[in-house]
Amino acid sequence: MLGVRVSRWTMGYFAAAIFFLFVGQATLAWIGLPTNGGLGRPLLLVAVHLLTVGWLTLLMLGALHQFIPVISNQPLASDKAAGIALVLAIVGLLSLLDGFAALAYPVGMPFLLPVGGTFLLLACGIACTNLAVTLHRARPLAFSARFVAAALVSLLLTVLLGLVLALSIAVPPMPRSLSGAMLSHGLPLHLAAGVGGWFLLTGMGVGYKLLSMFVLAPEERGKLGKSVLLLTCVGLFLFWVASLLMLFSWTTPFTGILLWAKRCGGLVLLGGLWVYLVDMGRLYHTRKRRKLELNGRFGAWALFALGIGVALLVAAAITRWSPPLLTAAFYLLLMGYLTGLGLSQLYKIVPFLSWLQRFGPKVGREPVPRVQDLVDEPQAIPWFVAYFVAVGLGTLAMIFDWDPLFRGVEAANALITLAIGVFLQRARHTQPKLGERPKPVVKAQA
Amino acid sequence: MKESVSRWQTLDVRDDLRKGKEPIAKILAAAAKLGPGEGLRLLAPFEPVPLYTVLGNKGFAHQTSPQKDGSWEIRFYRETQDTLPSQKSAGQALSRKAREQLATEDWPPPKLHLDNRGLLPPEPMMSILSALETLQPGEVLEAINDREPQFLFPELDARGHAIAVQLQDAGVRLLIRHSGQHLKEREEGV
């Protein structure tokens, strides 16, 4: 079969992801500021994993199962494996959440923590293998596919470390010193691989492809694009490997060098993100489509959030990792940049894929609606504006320690997610007015 | 490329299928036996679409031509990487399947020319599929797109149209030959 079909499971991934985003935001609204009561609070861990595993990871895996075939001009290696990975991931996430909740409430069983971690490792292993095989068949890799390849490695590392962490929390016979070391040093590694590697690299790669496709900008990013890839990957690698080596006692004599390497890695990564922002600015500037659709417009807002997030990270580093600044930076990266990008691109991808499934076979044979007819952008725009404003307020609430504002913001965001979910559902099933049959642009007739 | 095939081994599975026999093992055996410079010419009563993937995974490219009597002739041949057109010209990788189907020397000159550059996906696909409806079977349409229209290919396949893809500096050039298949279906009330 030539070309790419719509993956049967992508919409399932998206539906589950939106559901977990809603629940995650509602949980945050309930528990309030993350910095209140310590970052290790079980309910905070529940909320964080609802948002990172349930929302962002399912969203990205669902999108990748559709877009790796498009990026690499290859059909997906196995559509069935995509479905199996989804089911395993949901089972894994629910077990994990129950395991976390069990640490504080008599509602679950702590041993479900590593069980959930194992399921998630299986799910991600299957998904990564499926996607990697597809990519492998399409070598040499397209530019945006290289980001995704590095991101998939990071995903596996993240989940593997997550499982080790879960074991060190839930298995009492593990030597205290080991579990203590794992929690204090393993957690930053888990975070760096997850947020820095998996989320940021996927967001960058998919962002390059999707935004250039839908704002009609050149996909070839030249030297600037290559330096983004090089800087972010090298920076992450240095940071991560140095942090990992610092876990072991035999490296103590080299602590100075490792610390230096880690800082250099962090700086190089930040530099890469900065060049990415510059390049995305160039991409928008050179676009052929002047009037942006919703996804293009709010894609730019999400990139703006990335810029502020990077600035906050720098500020946090200068203030020797002040917790409010650091959590605000992570919040803005996850909820402003990645979630903002995710929601705004879903608003394009879901109608686009639904259109292909429902109307693709009818094009040319009978009048069909345009993709734009499946959505009502003027109706959705205020909700997206509200989302980004709310995230901005949420970030301020974190920096200035305003708990009621933060709760209000998260409650509002949960509602906004619900509304966007309804819009997307409508786009899948609406019966729009039929447009004119598109007239082909005929240049010359022989 | 197809041109490098000096000898075609013919395998006719029409009779087997008429008798309800599954010919896949026979086809795979014939493909495996092919020597250098040899290709497999398969005659089938319908277009054996799943076979494209099976043999595609074994490194075979193919070229399909519907016959006047309603049967299909498919030529399978091994891909040789070194004779492929440059992939760098348009700054993107060209799909393996697209590279396979460049042999269009027996096609008539294009009847219609579409310039789909600057259109937002899926508008190029809508423009091509709509324009195809105005063509007669056997006639060819030429379109220039910004990028390879991944989601168009399955649709063309389902409608039986043949396609050739070329990467150019200005974009992706597509040549699509109208099969007449679905006109026939429509007349028959399928």
XYZ file of N, CA and C in Angstrom, chain A residues 148-274:
381
model
N 12.272 12.850 17.095
C 11.387 11.827 17.634
C 12.181 10.582 18.030
N 13.174 10.216 17.228
C 13.979 9.038 17.545
C 14.674 9.231 18.895
N 15.267 10.415 19.100
C 15.931 10.687 20.383
C 14.911 10.711 21.511
N 13.704 11.219 21.217
C 12.660 11.292 22.239
C 12.227 9.892 22.672
N 12.165 8.960 21.734
C 11.715 7.602 22.081
C 12.709 6.932 23.031
N 14.001 7.150 22.794
C 15.016 6.601 23.708
C 14.786 7.186 25.100
N 14.537 8.498 25.154
C 14.316 9.147 26.448
C 13.077 8.596 27.141
N 12.040 8.296 26.356
C 10.812 7.759 26.959
C 11.116 6.443 27.667
N 11.874 5.583 26.998
C 12.188 4.283 27.609
C 13.005 4.480 28.882
N 13.976 5.387 28.836
C 14.788 5.660 30.031
C 13.904 6.172 31.168
N 12.968 7.081 30.818
C 12.091 7.661 31.839
C 11.274 6.584 32.533
N 10.680 5.710 31.725
C 9.791 4.695 32.295
C 10.603 3.682 33.097
N 11.787 3.354 32.590
C 12.652 2.413 33.300
C 13.032 2.976 34.671
N 13.453 4.242 34.685
C 13.804 4.889 35.953
C 12.595 4.988 36.861
N 11.435 5.249 36.262
C 10.198 5.330 37.036
C 9.943 4.019 37.756
N 10.178 2.924 37.052
C 9.956 1.605 37.653
C 10.928 1.387 38.813
N 12.196 1.775 38.613
C 13.180 1.638 39.695
C 12.750 2.464 40.909
N 12.272 3.681 40.644
C 11.796 4.536 41.744
C 10.620 3.890 42.460
N 9.684 3.350 41.644
C 8.502 2.715 42.241
C 8.921 1.555 43.133
N 9.905 0.780 42.660
C 10.380 -0.350 43.460
C 11.015 0.146 44.751
N 11.788 1.226 44.660
C 12.486 1.689 45.868
C 11.504 2.299 46.869
N 10.338 2.741 46.402
C 9.330 3.249 47.345
C 8.548 2.093 47.948
N 8.189 1.120 47.104
C 7.183 0.150 47.506
C 7.745 -1.148 48.052
N 9.030 -1.396 47.830
C 9.561 -2.675 48.307
C 10.381 -2.447 49.568
N 9.826 -2.777 50.746
C 10.500 -2.467 52.012
C 11.866 -3.122 52.177
N 12.095 -4.360 51.691
C 13.409 -4.960 51.975
C 14.571 -4.260 51.275
N 14.295 -3.358 50.320
C 15.405 -2.711 49.616
C 16.214 -1.897 50.635
N 17.556 -2.019 50.600
C 18.367 -1.294 51.580
C 18.023 0.194 51.580
N 17.878 0.731 52.782
C 17.451 2.121 52.914
C 18.378 3.070 52.156
N 19.705 2.756 52.240
C 20.661 3.664 51.604
C 20.412 3.710 50.101
N 20.138 2.517 49.531
C 19.935 2.452 48.085
C 18.666 3.208 47.703
N 17.556 2.925 48.444
C 16.312 3.581 48.056
C 16.410 5.087 48.288
N 17.151 5.472 49.333
C 17.346 6.906 49.578
C 18.108 7.546 48.428
N 19.188 6.863 47.987
C 19.993 7.400 46.882
C 19.146 7.463 45.616
N 18.343 6.416 45.393
C 17.511 6.391 44.193
C 16.548 7.567 44.192
N 15.937 7.812 45.369
C 14.927 8.872 45.404
C 15.555 10.252 45.230
N 16.737 10.450 45.881
C 17.287 11.809 45.782
C 17.968 12.053 44.442
N 18.648 11.031 43.895
C 19.364 11.253 42.626
C 18.572 10.729 41.431
N 17.801 9.667 41.676
C 17.057 9.064 40.562
C 15.943 9.974 40.083
N 15.333 10.705 40.997
C 14.211 11.557 40.625
C 14.612 12.628 39.595
N 15.740 13.347 39.831
C 16.152 14.313 38.794
C 16.415 13.655 37.438
N 16.942 12.412 37.468
C 17.202 11.716 36.198
C 15.888 11.396 35.493
N 14.911 10.922 36.287
C 13.580 10.584 35.787
C 12.943 11.837 35.168
N 13.073 12.945 35.879
C 12.512 14.214 35.413
C 13.201 14.712 34.142
N 14.549 14.626 34.162
C 15.301 15.166 33.014
C 14.991 14.367 31.754
N 14.934 13.020 31.908
C 14.658 12.197 30.731
C 13.223 12.407 30.260
N 12.296 12.541 31.231
C 10.889 12.671 30.865
C 10.569 14.021 30.262
N 10.894 15.073 31.006
C 10.517 16.410 30.523
C 11.478 16.871 29.426
N 12.798 16.761 29.722
C 13.775 17.249 28.746
C 13.812 16.392 27.494
N 13.892 15.067 27.697
C 14.048 14.194 26.535
C 12.745 13.896 25.839
N 11.866 13.223 26.525
C 10.639 12.732 25.886
C 9.715 13.877 25.468
N 9.341 14.733 26.418
C 8.340 15.757 26.091
C 8.892 16.842 25.164
N 10.033 17.433 25.554
C 10.515 18.569 24.769
C 10.927 18.148 23.365
N 11.659 17.033 23.255
C 12.124 16.629 21.921
C 10.945 16.256 21.019
N 9.958 15.542 21.583
C 8.791 15.205 20.760
C 8.059 16.477 20.347
N 7.861 17.371 21.320
C 7.171 18.621 21.021
C 7.889 19.394 19.917
N 9.223 19.394 19.983
C 9.990 20.143 18.981
C 9.872 19.493 17.605
N 10.059 18.180 17.558
C 10.021 17.485 16.264
C 8.650 17.573 15.615
N 7.610 17.249 16.402
C 6.258 17.287 15.849
C 5.871 18.728 15.519
N 6.331 19.672 16.379
C 6.043 21.085 16.123
C 6.631 21.541 14.791
N 7.889 21.163 14.538
C 8.530 21.514 13.266
C 7.672 21.037 12.098
N 7.266 19.759 12.157
C 6.569 19.171 11.016
C 5.155 19.744 10.867
N 4.422 19.728 12.002
C 3.005 20.111 11.936
C 2.836 21.579 11.582
N 3.628 22.419 12.271
C 3.428 23.846 12.040
C 3.875 24.234 10.634
N 4.984 23.625 10.152
C 5.401 23.985 8.797
C 4.368 23.490 7.789
N 3.729 22.365 8.096
C 2.714 21.829 7.184
C 1.476 22.727 7.160
N 1.073 23.203 8.333
C -0.215 23.903 8.396
C -0.102 25.433 8.325
N 1.122 25.967 8.381
C 1.224 27.401 8.082
C 1.943 27.583 6.747
N 2.221 26.455 6.071
C 2.891 26.453 4.768
C 4.235 27.164 4.818
N 5.118 26.599 5.633
C 6.482 27.130 5.719
C 7.439 26.024 5.283
N 8.663 26.378 4.853
C 9.601 25.354 4.411
C 9.929 24.367 5.519
N 9.919 23.063 5.179
C 10.243 22.054 6.186
C 11.746 21.929 6.374
N 12.484 22.300 5.343
C 13.948 22.219 5.408
C 14.432 23.331 6.322
N 15.053 22.983 7.474
C 15.398 24.013 8.443
C 16.865 24.420 8.383
N 17.631 23.797 7.494
C 18.998 24.246 7.266
C 19.902 24.120 8.491
N 20.929 24.959 8.530
C 21.950 24.858 9.585
C 21.374 25.167 10.964
N 20.461 26.135 11.002
C 19.877 26.516 12.285
C 19.125 25.323 12.889
N 18.344 24.645 12.037
C 17.595 23.471 12.487
C 18.533 22.382 12.973
N 19.608 22.151 12.206
C 20.565 21.105 12.602
C 21.210 21.450 13.934
N 21.505 22.742 14.150
C 22.153 23.099 15.406
C 21.180 22.936 16.575
N 19.870 23.131 16.323
C 18.886 22.882 17.386
C 18.962 21.425 17.820
N 18.943 20.545 16.822
C 18.973 19.104 17.103
C 20.244 18.737 17.868
N 21.375 19.238 17.370
C 22.661 18.909 17.972
C 22.741 19.423 19.410
N 22.397 20.703 19.602
C 22.533 21.306 20.926
C 21.623 20.628 21.942
N 20.351 20.426 21.594
C 19.436 19.838 22.585
C 19.863 18.413 22.915
N 20.215 17.625 21.892
C 20.571 16.227 22.170
C 21.880 16.134 22.950
N 22.900 16.879 22.532
C 24.184 16.824 23.240
C 24.017 17.351 24.671
N 23.277 18.456 24.817
C 23.056 19.025 26.147
C 22.372 18.034 27.070
N 21.301 17.423 26.577
C 20.572 16.445 27.385
C 21.470 15.279 27.762
N 22.220 14.787 26.769
C 23.069 13.624 26.988
C 24.101 13.921 28.075
N 24.786 15.071 27.958
C 25.799 15.448 28.951
C 25.180 15.533 30.343
N 24.071 16.265 30.410
C 23.397 16.484 31.688
C 23.022 15.149 32.311
N 22.457 14.295 31.473
C 21.897 13.055 31.966
C 22.979 12.071 32.395
N 23.985 11.918 31.543
C 25.037 10.944 31.860
C 25.827 11.404 33.085
N 26.113 12.717 33.168
C 26.841 13.219 34.335
C 26.028 12.975 35.606
N 24.708 13.245 35.532
C 23.860 13.006 36.714
C 23.841 11.531 37.083
N 23.819 10.681 36.067
C 23.764 9.236 36.322
C 25.054 8.783 36.996
N 26.184 9.234 36.466
C 27.466 8.802 37.018
C 27.619 9.253 38.470
N 27.020 10.416 38.784
C 27.139 10.922 40.151
C 26.400 10.042 41.160
N 25.577 9.129 40.668
C 24.863 8.204 41.551
C 25.821 7.201 42.204
N 26.926 6.921 41.517
C 27.800 5.844 41.979
C 28.935 6.388 42.837
N 29.260 5.614 43.872
C 30.248 6.124 44.837
C 31.651 6.194 44.231
N 31.971 5.293 43.272
C 33.333 5.296 42.731
C 33.644 6.554 41.923
N 32.615 7.346 41.638
C 32.900 8.561 40.868
C 33.192 9.752 41.783
N 33.178 9.510 43.113
C 33.351 10.639 44.043
C 34.562 11.515 43.726
N 35.740 10.901 43.405
C 36.894 11.776 43.104
C 36.651 12.704 41.911
N 35.695 12.342 41.058
C 35.466 13.161 39.858
C 34.250 14.062 39.989
N 33.729 14.191 41.215
C 32.493 14.943 41.384
C 32.571 16.336 40.757
N 33.755 16.970 40.929
C 33.919 18.324 40.389
C 33.693 18.358 38.887
N 34.358 17.404 38.200
C 34.252 17.357 36.734
C 32.812 17.058 36.314
N 32.211 16.092 37.035
C 30.846 15.683 36.663
C 29.861 16.839 36.849
N 30.056 17.558 37.939
C 29.164 18.689 38.202
C 29.294 19.726 37.095
N 30.530 19.910 36.685
C 30.810 20.873 35.617
C 30.159 20.403 34.310
N 30.302 19.096 34.011
C 29.716 18.538 32.786
C 28.196 18.676 32.812
N 27.630 18.458 34.021
C 26.176 18.535 34.156
C 25.696 19.961 33.882
N 26.421 20.929 34.442
C 26.032 22.321 34.233
C 26.180 22.712 32.763
N 27.294 22.256 32.163
C 27.507 22.544 30.748
C 26.357 21.975 29.934
N 25.983 20.713 30.246
C 24.881 20.064 29.524
C 23.614 20.885 29.634
N 23.314 21.329 30.872
C 22.109 22.127 31.082
C 22.138 23.401 30.253
N 23.313 24.046 30.235
C 23.447 25.301 29.475
C 23.271 25.067 27.979
N 23.909 23.989 27.488
C 23.823 23.679 26.055
C 22.367 23.384 25.681
N 21.671 22.650 26.561
C 20.257 22.341 26.309
C 19.438 23.631 26.239
N 19.657 24.516 27.202
C 18.924 25.784 27.184
C 19.233 26.576 25.915
N 20.516 26.530 25.512
C 20.907 27.195 24.270
C 20.151 26.600 23.084
N 20.048 25.280 23.061
C 19.328 24.604 21.972
C 17.876 25.033 21.922
N 17.250 25.143 23.107
C 15.844 25.571 23.158
C 15.712 26.996 22.644
N 16.710 27.812 22.975
C 16.675 29.204 22.534
C 16.775 29.283 20.999
